[in-house]
Coordinates of C-alpha atoms in Angstrom, one line a residue:
M1 CA 13.6 -50.3 -9.5
R2 CA 11.8 -49.3 -12.7
K3 CA 8.7 -48.1 -10.7
A4 CA 10.9 -46.0 -8.4
L5 CA 12.6 -44.4 -11.3
L6 CA 9.3 -43.7 -13.0
L7 CA 8.0 -42.0 -9.9
F8 CA 11.0 -40.0 -9.7
I9 CA 10.8 -38.8 -13.3
L10 CA 7.1 -38.0 -12.8
A11 CA 7.9 -36.1 -9.7
I12 CA 10.5 -34.0 -11.7
V13 CA 8.1 -33.4 -14.5
F14 CA 5.4 -32.3 -12.0
F15 CA 7.8 -30.0 -10.2
C16 CA 9.0 -28.4 -13.4
S17 CA 5.5 -27.9 -14.5
E18 CA 4.5 -26.3 -11.3
T19 CA 7.5 -23.9 -11.3
Q20 CA 6.8 -22.9 -14.9
A21 CA 3.2 -22.3 -14.1
L22 CA 4.3 -19.5 -11.8
W23 CA 5.3 -17.6 -14.8
T24 CA 2.6 -16.6 -17.2
N25 CA 2.7 -14.4 -20.3
K26 CA -0.4 -12.5 -21.0
T27 CA -1.9 -10.0 -23.4
M28 CA -4.5 -7.3 -22.9
M29 CA -6.1 -4.7 -25.4
F30 CA -5.2 -1.2 -24.4
G31 CA -5.7 2.0 -26.6
G32 CA -6.6 -0.3 -29.5
I33 CA -3.2 -2.1 -29.3
S34 CA -2.6 -5.7 -28.0
R35 CA -0.2 -5.2 -25.1
S36 CA 1.9 -8.1 -23.5
Y37 CA 3.2 -8.6 -20.1
R38 CA 4.6 -11.3 -17.9
V39 CA 3.5 -12.2 -14.4
Y40 CA 5.2 -14.0 -11.6
Q41 CA 3.0 -15.6 -8.9
S42 CA 4.8 -17.0 -6.1
V43 CA 4.1 -20.6 -5.1
N44 CA 3.6 -19.1 -1.6
Y45 CA 0.8 -16.8 -2.9
N46 CA -2.3 -16.9 -0.6
A47 CA -5.4 -15.1 -1.9
S48 CA -6.4 -14.6 2.0
V49 CA -3.3 -12.5 2.5
P50 CA -3.1 -9.5 0.1
A51 CA 0.2 -9.3 -1.7
S52 CA 2.3 -6.3 -2.7
L53 CA 2.6 -5.5 -6.4
I54 CA 5.8 -4.7 -8.1
I55 CA 5.7 -3.5 -11.8
A56 CA 9.3 -3.7 -13.4
L57 CA 10.0 -2.0 -16.7
H58 CA 12.8 -3.2 -19.1
G59 CA 15.2 -1.0 -21.0
L60 CA 15.5 0.1 -24.5
G61 CA 15.4 -2.8 -27.0
D62 CA 14.9 -5.3 -24.2
D63 CA 11.9 -7.5 -23.6
M64 CA 9.7 -8.8 -20.8
N65 CA 11.0 -12.3 -20.9
N66 CA 14.7 -11.4 -20.6
F67 CA 14.1 -8.5 -18.0
S68 CA 12.1 -11.0 -15.7
G69 CA 15.4 -12.6 -15.0
I70 CA 16.6 -9.8 -12.7
G71 CA 15.8 -11.8 -9.6
L72 CA 12.5 -10.2 -8.3
N73 CA 10.9 -13.6 -8.3
Y74 CA 13.3 -14.9 -5.6
I75 CA 12.3 -11.9 -3.4
A76 CA 8.7 -12.6 -4.2
D77 CA 8.9 -16.2 -2.9
T78 CA 9.7 -14.9 0.6
A79 CA 8.0 -11.5 0.6
N80 CA 4.5 -12.2 -0.7
I81 CA 4.8 -10.2 -4.1
I82 CA 3.1 -10.4 -7.4
C83 CA 5.6 -9.2 -10.1
I84 CA 4.6 -7.9 -13.5
F85 CA 7.0 -7.3 -16.3
P86 CA 5.3 -5.2 -19.1
Q87 CA 6.5 -5.3 -22.8
A88 CA 7.2 -2.0 -24.5
I89 CA 5.9 -1.4 -28.1
V90 CA 8.6 -1.2 -31.0
D91 CA 9.2 2.3 -32.0
P92 CA 8.7 2.5 -35.7
L93 CA 11.7 4.8 -36.5
L94 CA 14.2 3.1 -34.2
G95 CA 12.9 -0.5 -34.7
S96 CA 13.4 -1.4 -31.0
S97 CA 11.1 -1.7 -28.1
A98 CA 10.8 1.6 -26.2
W99 CA 8.7 3.3 -23.6
N100 CA 7.1 6.8 -24.1
S101 CA 9.3 7.8 -21.2
G102 CA 10.0 11.5 -22.1
A103 CA 13.7 10.7 -22.9
G104 CA 14.5 12.2 -26.3
Y105 CA 17.4 12.7 -28.6
M106 CA 17.7 15.5 -31.1
G107 CA 14.1 16.5 -30.6
Y108 CA 12.8 13.0 -31.2
T109 CA 10.7 11.2 -28.5
L110 CA 10.5 7.4 -28.9
N111 CA 6.8 6.1 -29.1
A112 CA 5.5 9.6 -28.4
G113 CA 2.0 8.4 -29.4
I114 CA 1.9 5.5 -27.1
N115 CA -0.1 5.9 -23.8
D116 CA 2.3 3.9 -21.6
I117 CA 1.1 5.8 -18.5
G118 CA -2.3 4.5 -19.1
F119 CA -1.1 1.0 -19.8
I120 CA 0.8 0.8 -16.6
N121 CA -2.3 2.0 -14.7
A122 CA -4.5 -0.6 -16.6
L123 CA -2.0 -3.1 -15.5
I124 CA -2.5 -2.1 -11.8
D125 CA -6.3 -2.4 -12.4
T126 CA -5.9 -5.9 -14.0
A127 CA -3.7 -7.2 -11.1
I128 CA -6.1 -5.9 -8.5
A129 CA -9.0 -7.7 -10.2
K130 CA -7.0 -10.9 -10.7
Y131 CA -5.1 -11.2 -7.5
A132 CA -5.6 -10.2 -3.8
I133 CA -3.3 -7.1 -3.9
D134 CA -2.8 -4.8 -1.0
I135 CA -3.5 -1.5 -2.9
H136 CA -1.4 0.5 -0.3
R137 CA 1.6 -1.5 -1.5
V138 CA 2.0 -1.1 -5.2
Y139 CA 5.5 -0.2 -6.5
L140 CA 7.1 0.8 -9.9
C141 CA 10.6 0.3 -10.9
G142 CA 12.7 0.1 -14.2
F143 CA 16.2 0.0 -15.6
S144 CA 17.7 2.4 -18.3
M145 CA 14.7 3.5 -20.4
G146 CA 12.5 1.6 -17.9
G147 CA 14.0 3.9 -15.3
F148 CA 13.2 6.9 -17.4
M149 CA 9.6 5.6 -17.6
T150 CA 9.5 5.1 -13.9
E151 CA 10.6 8.7 -13.4
R152 CA 7.8 9.9 -15.7
M153 CA 5.2 8.0 -13.8
A154 CA 6.6 9.4 -10.4
L155 CA 6.2 12.9 -11.9
Q156 CA 2.9 12.6 -13.7
S157 CA 1.0 9.5 -12.2
N158 CA 1.9 8.8 -8.7
T159 CA -1.4 8.8 -6.8
R160 CA -1.5 4.9 -6.8
I161 CA 2.0 3.9 -6.4
A162 CA 3.7 4.0 -2.9
A163 CA 7.2 4.2 -3.9
F164 CA 9.4 4.4 -7.1
G165 CA 12.8 2.8 -8.1
S166 CA 14.9 3.9 -11.1
M167 CA 18.1 2.1 -12.1
S168 CA 20.3 4.0 -14.5
G169 CA 17.4 6.0 -15.8
T170 CA 16.6 9.6 -15.0
I171 CA 14.0 12.4 -15.8
G172 CA 13.7 12.6 -19.6
N173 CA 14.7 15.8 -21.4
M174 CA 11.4 16.1 -23.3
L175 CA 9.3 16.4 -20.2
T176 CA 8.2 19.9 -19.2
N177 CA 5.7 19.3 -16.4
L178 CA 8.1 18.7 -13.5
N179 CA 5.4 19.2 -10.7
P180 CA 4.7 15.7 -9.0
G181 CA 2.1 17.4 -6.7
R182 CA 3.4 15.5 -3.7
H183 CA 6.4 14.2 -1.8
V184 CA 7.4 11.0 -3.7
P185 CA 9.5 8.3 -2.0
I186 CA 12.1 7.3 -4.6
I187 CA 15.3 5.3 -4.8
H188 CA 17.9 5.7 -7.6
F189 CA 21.0 3.6 -8.8
H190 CA 23.6 5.1 -11.1
G191 CA 27.1 4.0 -12.1
T192 CA 29.7 6.8 -12.5
S193 CA 31.2 5.0 -15.5
D194 CA 27.8 4.7 -17.3
S195 CA 28.5 5.2 -20.9
T196 CA 24.9 4.9 -22.1
V197 CA 23.0 7.2 -19.6
Y198 CA 25.9 9.3 -18.6
Y199 CA 26.4 10.0 -14.9
S200 CA 27.1 13.7 -16.0
G201 CA 26.7 15.1 -19.4
N202 CA 23.5 12.9 -19.9
L203 CA 22.2 13.2 -23.5
Y204 CA 18.7 12.1 -22.7
G205 CA 17.7 13.8 -19.5
M206 CA 18.9 15.0 -16.1
D207 CA 22.3 14.1 -14.8
A208 CA 22.2 11.6 -11.9
E209 CA 23.1 14.2 -9.1
A210 CA 20.9 16.8 -10.6
L211 CA 18.0 14.2 -10.4
I212 CA 18.7 13.6 -6.8
S213 CA 18.8 17.4 -6.1
F214 CA 15.3 17.7 -7.8
W215 CA 13.7 15.1 -5.7
V216 CA 15.3 16.2 -2.6
G217 CA 13.9 19.7 -3.2
N218 CA 10.5 18.4 -4.1
N219 CA 10.4 16.2 -1.0
A220 CA 11.6 19.2 1.2
C221 CA 14.3 16.9 2.5
D222 CA 17.4 17.9 4.6
T223 CA 20.1 18.5 2.0
T224 CA 22.7 16.8 4.2
P225 CA 22.3 13.0 3.7
V226 CA 23.1 10.1 5.9
T227 CA 25.8 8.3 4.2
F228 CA 27.0 4.7 4.1
S229 CA 29.7 2.9 2.2
F230 CA 29.2 -0.6 1.5
P231 CA 32.0 -3.1 2.3
N232 CA 34.3 -3.5 -0.8
T233 CA 34.4 -7.3 -0.8
A234 CA 33.9 -8.2 -4.4
N235 CA 36.8 -7.9 -7.0
D236 CA 34.8 -5.9 -9.4
S237 CA 36.7 -2.4 -9.3
I238 CA 33.3 -0.9 -8.0
T239 CA 32.6 0.7 -4.7
V240 CA 29.0 1.6 -3.6
E241 CA 27.9 4.6 -1.5
R242 CA 24.4 5.2 -0.3
Y243 CA 23.0 8.7 0.4
Q244 CA 19.7 8.8 2.3
Y245 CA 17.9 12.1 2.3
S246 CA 14.8 12.8 4.5
S247 CA 13.0 15.4 6.5
G248 CA 12.3 12.9 9.3
T249 CA 9.2 11.4 7.6
L250 CA 9.0 8.3 5.3
E251 CA 7.0 10.2 2.7
S252 CA 10.0 12.4 2.0
E253 CA 12.6 9.7 1.6
V254 CA 15.1 9.9 -1.3
W255 CA 17.9 7.2 -1.5
F256 CA 20.7 7.5 -3.9
Y257 CA 23.2 4.6 -4.6
K258 CA 26.3 6.1 -6.2
M259 CA 28.0 3.1 -7.8
I260 CA 31.5 4.2 -8.3
G261 CA 33.2 2.6 -11.3
A262 CA 30.0 0.8 -12.5
S263 CA 28.9 0.9 -16.1
H264 CA 25.4 0.8 -17.6
T265 CA 24.5 -2.5 -15.8
L266 CA 22.7 -4.1 -12.8
L267 CA 24.7 -5.3 -9.7
F268 CA 24.3 -8.6 -8.2
Q269 CA 26.1 -10.4 -5.4
P270 CA 28.5 -12.1 -5.0
T271 CA 30.0 -10.6 -8.2
N272 CA 29.4 -7.1 -6.9
D273 CA 29.1 -5.6 -3.5
I274 CA 25.2 -5.3 -3.6
T275 CA 22.2 -6.7 -5.4
E276 CA 20.4 -3.7 -6.7
V277 CA 16.9 -5.4 -6.7
M278 CA 17.3 -6.4 -3.0
E279 CA 18.3 -3.0 -2.0
M280 CA 15.4 -1.6 -3.8
W281 CA 12.9 -4.0 -2.1
Q282 CA 14.5 -3.0 1.3
F283 CA 13.4 0.6 0.4
F284 CA 10.1 -0.2 -1.1
R285 CA 8.9 -2.3 2.0
R286 CA 9.3 0.9 4.2
H287 CA 6.6 2.5 2.2
T288 CA 2.8 2.4 1.8
L289 CA 0.4 4.9 0.2
A290 CA -0.3 6.0 3.8
T291 CA 3.3 6.8 4.5
A292 CA 3.7 8.3 1.0
G293 CA 1.0 10.9 2.0
I294 CA -1.9 9.3 0.1
P295 CA -4.0 7.3 2.6
V296 CA -6.5 5.3 0.8
Q297 CA -9.7 5.5 2.9
A298 CA -9.9 2.3 5.0
N299 CA -13.1 2.9 7.0
P300 CA -15.7 4.8 4.9
E301 CA -18.5 3.9 7.3
T302 CA -17.0 6.0 10.1
D303 CA -15.2 8.6 8.0
V304 CA -15.9 9.5 4.4
Q305 CA -18.8 7.8 2.4
I306 CA -18.6 8.0 -1.4
Y307 CA -21.4 6.2 -3.2
P308 CA -22.9 4.7 -5.2
N309 CA -19.9 2.7 -6.5
P310 CA -20.1 1.9 -9.3
A311 CA -21.8 5.2 -10.3
S312 CA -23.4 6.3 -13.5
T313 CA -24.9 9.8 -13.0
F314 CA -24.4 11.2 -9.5
V315 CA -21.9 10.5 -6.7
N316 CA -22.6 11.3 -3.2
V317 CA -19.8 12.5 -1.0
N318 CA -20.6 12.5 2.7
L319 CA -18.1 13.8 5.2
P320 CA -18.0 13.1 8.9
E321 CA -20.5 14.8 11.2
G322 CA -19.3 18.2 12.3
S323 CA -17.4 18.8 9.1
N324 CA -18.6 22.4 8.5
E325 CA -15.3 23.8 7.0
H326 CA -14.3 23.9 3.3
F327 CA -12.9 20.9 1.6
T328 CA -11.4 20.2 -1.7
L329 CA -12.4 17.2 -3.9
D330 CA -9.8 16.5 -6.5
I331 CA -10.7 13.7 -9.0
Y332 CA -8.0 11.9 -11.0
N333 CA -8.4 9.3 -13.8
V334 CA -6.2 6.2 -13.9
Q335 CA -3.5 8.0 -15.9
G336 CA -3.1 10.2 -12.8
V337 CA -4.5 13.4 -14.6
K338 CA -6.7 15.6 -12.5
V339 CA -9.9 15.9 -14.4
S340 CA -11.9 17.8 -11.7
S341 CA -11.5 20.0 -8.7
E342 CA -14.3 21.2 -6.5
Q343 CA -14.8 23.1 -3.2
M344 CA -17.1 21.4 -0.8
T345 CA -18.7 22.7 2.4
G346 CA -20.5 20.6 5.1
T347 CA -21.2 16.9 5.3
S348 CA -23.3 16.2 2.3
N349 CA -22.3 16.9 -1.3
I350 CA -23.5 15.6 -4.8
I351 CA -21.2 15.4 -7.7
N352 CA -22.8 15.2 -11.2
V353 CA -20.3 13.0 -13.1
S354 CA -22.8 12.9 -16.1
D355 CA -22.7 16.7 -16.7
Q356 CA -18.9 16.9 -16.3
G357 CA -18.5 14.4 -19.1
F358 CA -16.6 11.7 -17.3
A359 CA -15.9 8.7 -19.5
S360 CA -16.4 5.1 -18.1
G361 CA -13.5 3.9 -16.1
M362 CA -11.7 4.0 -12.7
Y363 CA -11.4 7.4 -10.9
F364 CA -9.8 8.4 -7.6
F365 CA -11.6 10.9 -5.5
R366 CA -9.3 12.7 -3.1
I367 CA -10.5 14.8 -0.3
S368 CA -8.1 17.2 1.4
G369 CA -8.3 20.2 3.8
N370 CA -9.1 20.9 7.5
G371 CA -7.3 17.9 8.6
M372 CA -8.8 15.5 6.1
N373 CA -6.5 13.7 3.5
C374 CA -8.0 10.6 2.0
A375 CA -8.7 8.9 -1.3
Q376 CA -11.1 6.3 -2.6
K377 CA -11.6 4.5 -5.9
V378 CA -14.8 5.0 -7.8
L379 CA -15.9 3.1 -10.9
I380 CA -17.9 5.2 -13.3
K381 CA -20.2 3.2 -15.8
K382 CA -22.0 4.9 -18.5

């Protein structure tokens, strides 16, 4: 009896240790600052089967440990996902954690000097180096100020992320560059009774319906959506309507969940009629970088060859035989900023990355024109 009890206790301890081991708090140096983040690795993770990556951003004053409880880990256990929950830096004036999201008030932008765009991209690089990640299936989402930061990334650093999800956060009023440069698959949730980020009369950025109009216009969607009303089964005084906008292609999809009567909160079943993170995953799983219009080159031996990689001085860009028309080579850094744009002709081209002053780091070489549309990562080492 004692032996059986001891084995039972040991089994419980082992199980709890294994479960806890799936959650890991980590730090990394970025921009001269120690940045923290929390990782969930499913017990079903298999390095031979590349996983999707979801980066989820907490709201103003929240932290990575609390926000990691939104339920994405349960989805990850069945859908092969690595989840990362980054920690925002404390704003010195406000005294609370905040993203440099472009959401301002009375002319003040929280943490305006913090490079959160670069930090999020560095997290993607770190995840790819640590885990088997399907680079076509990287997603970003956030709640409240995390939603504002997600929208900023969708606007200014979208070449590595297949789809975006904002929950109760819109485009910040301090952002002036509203040109994403491509169609951006995006899903948005907003409560009509939100008293923090108002559904209309938003103090910190676009109103919810204005946000949807912006993305519908950017993505050249049909302005008449396909609508769906969720069964009102929960006794929560909230009803949910979904508006799906598209031009017939996945890359243009904009989904809007209008949560009538909902405040500044996340919805979960069975208390509510929907679970927001589950609805968001259903949207994300429809999208890859290819469907988002940014196909990462999968077969460079037969199509485009970019080498050496890593490179230090010169990068050769060889196009398929018979490519005699003009092409455009755009080079982006990990922050999504275009650092170079060149016109190329023919099948063999050489880029001098030393003369152009490229710093060491990861870059994306994107080739477009004459039916070509592909991108490859290139590591430059000085």
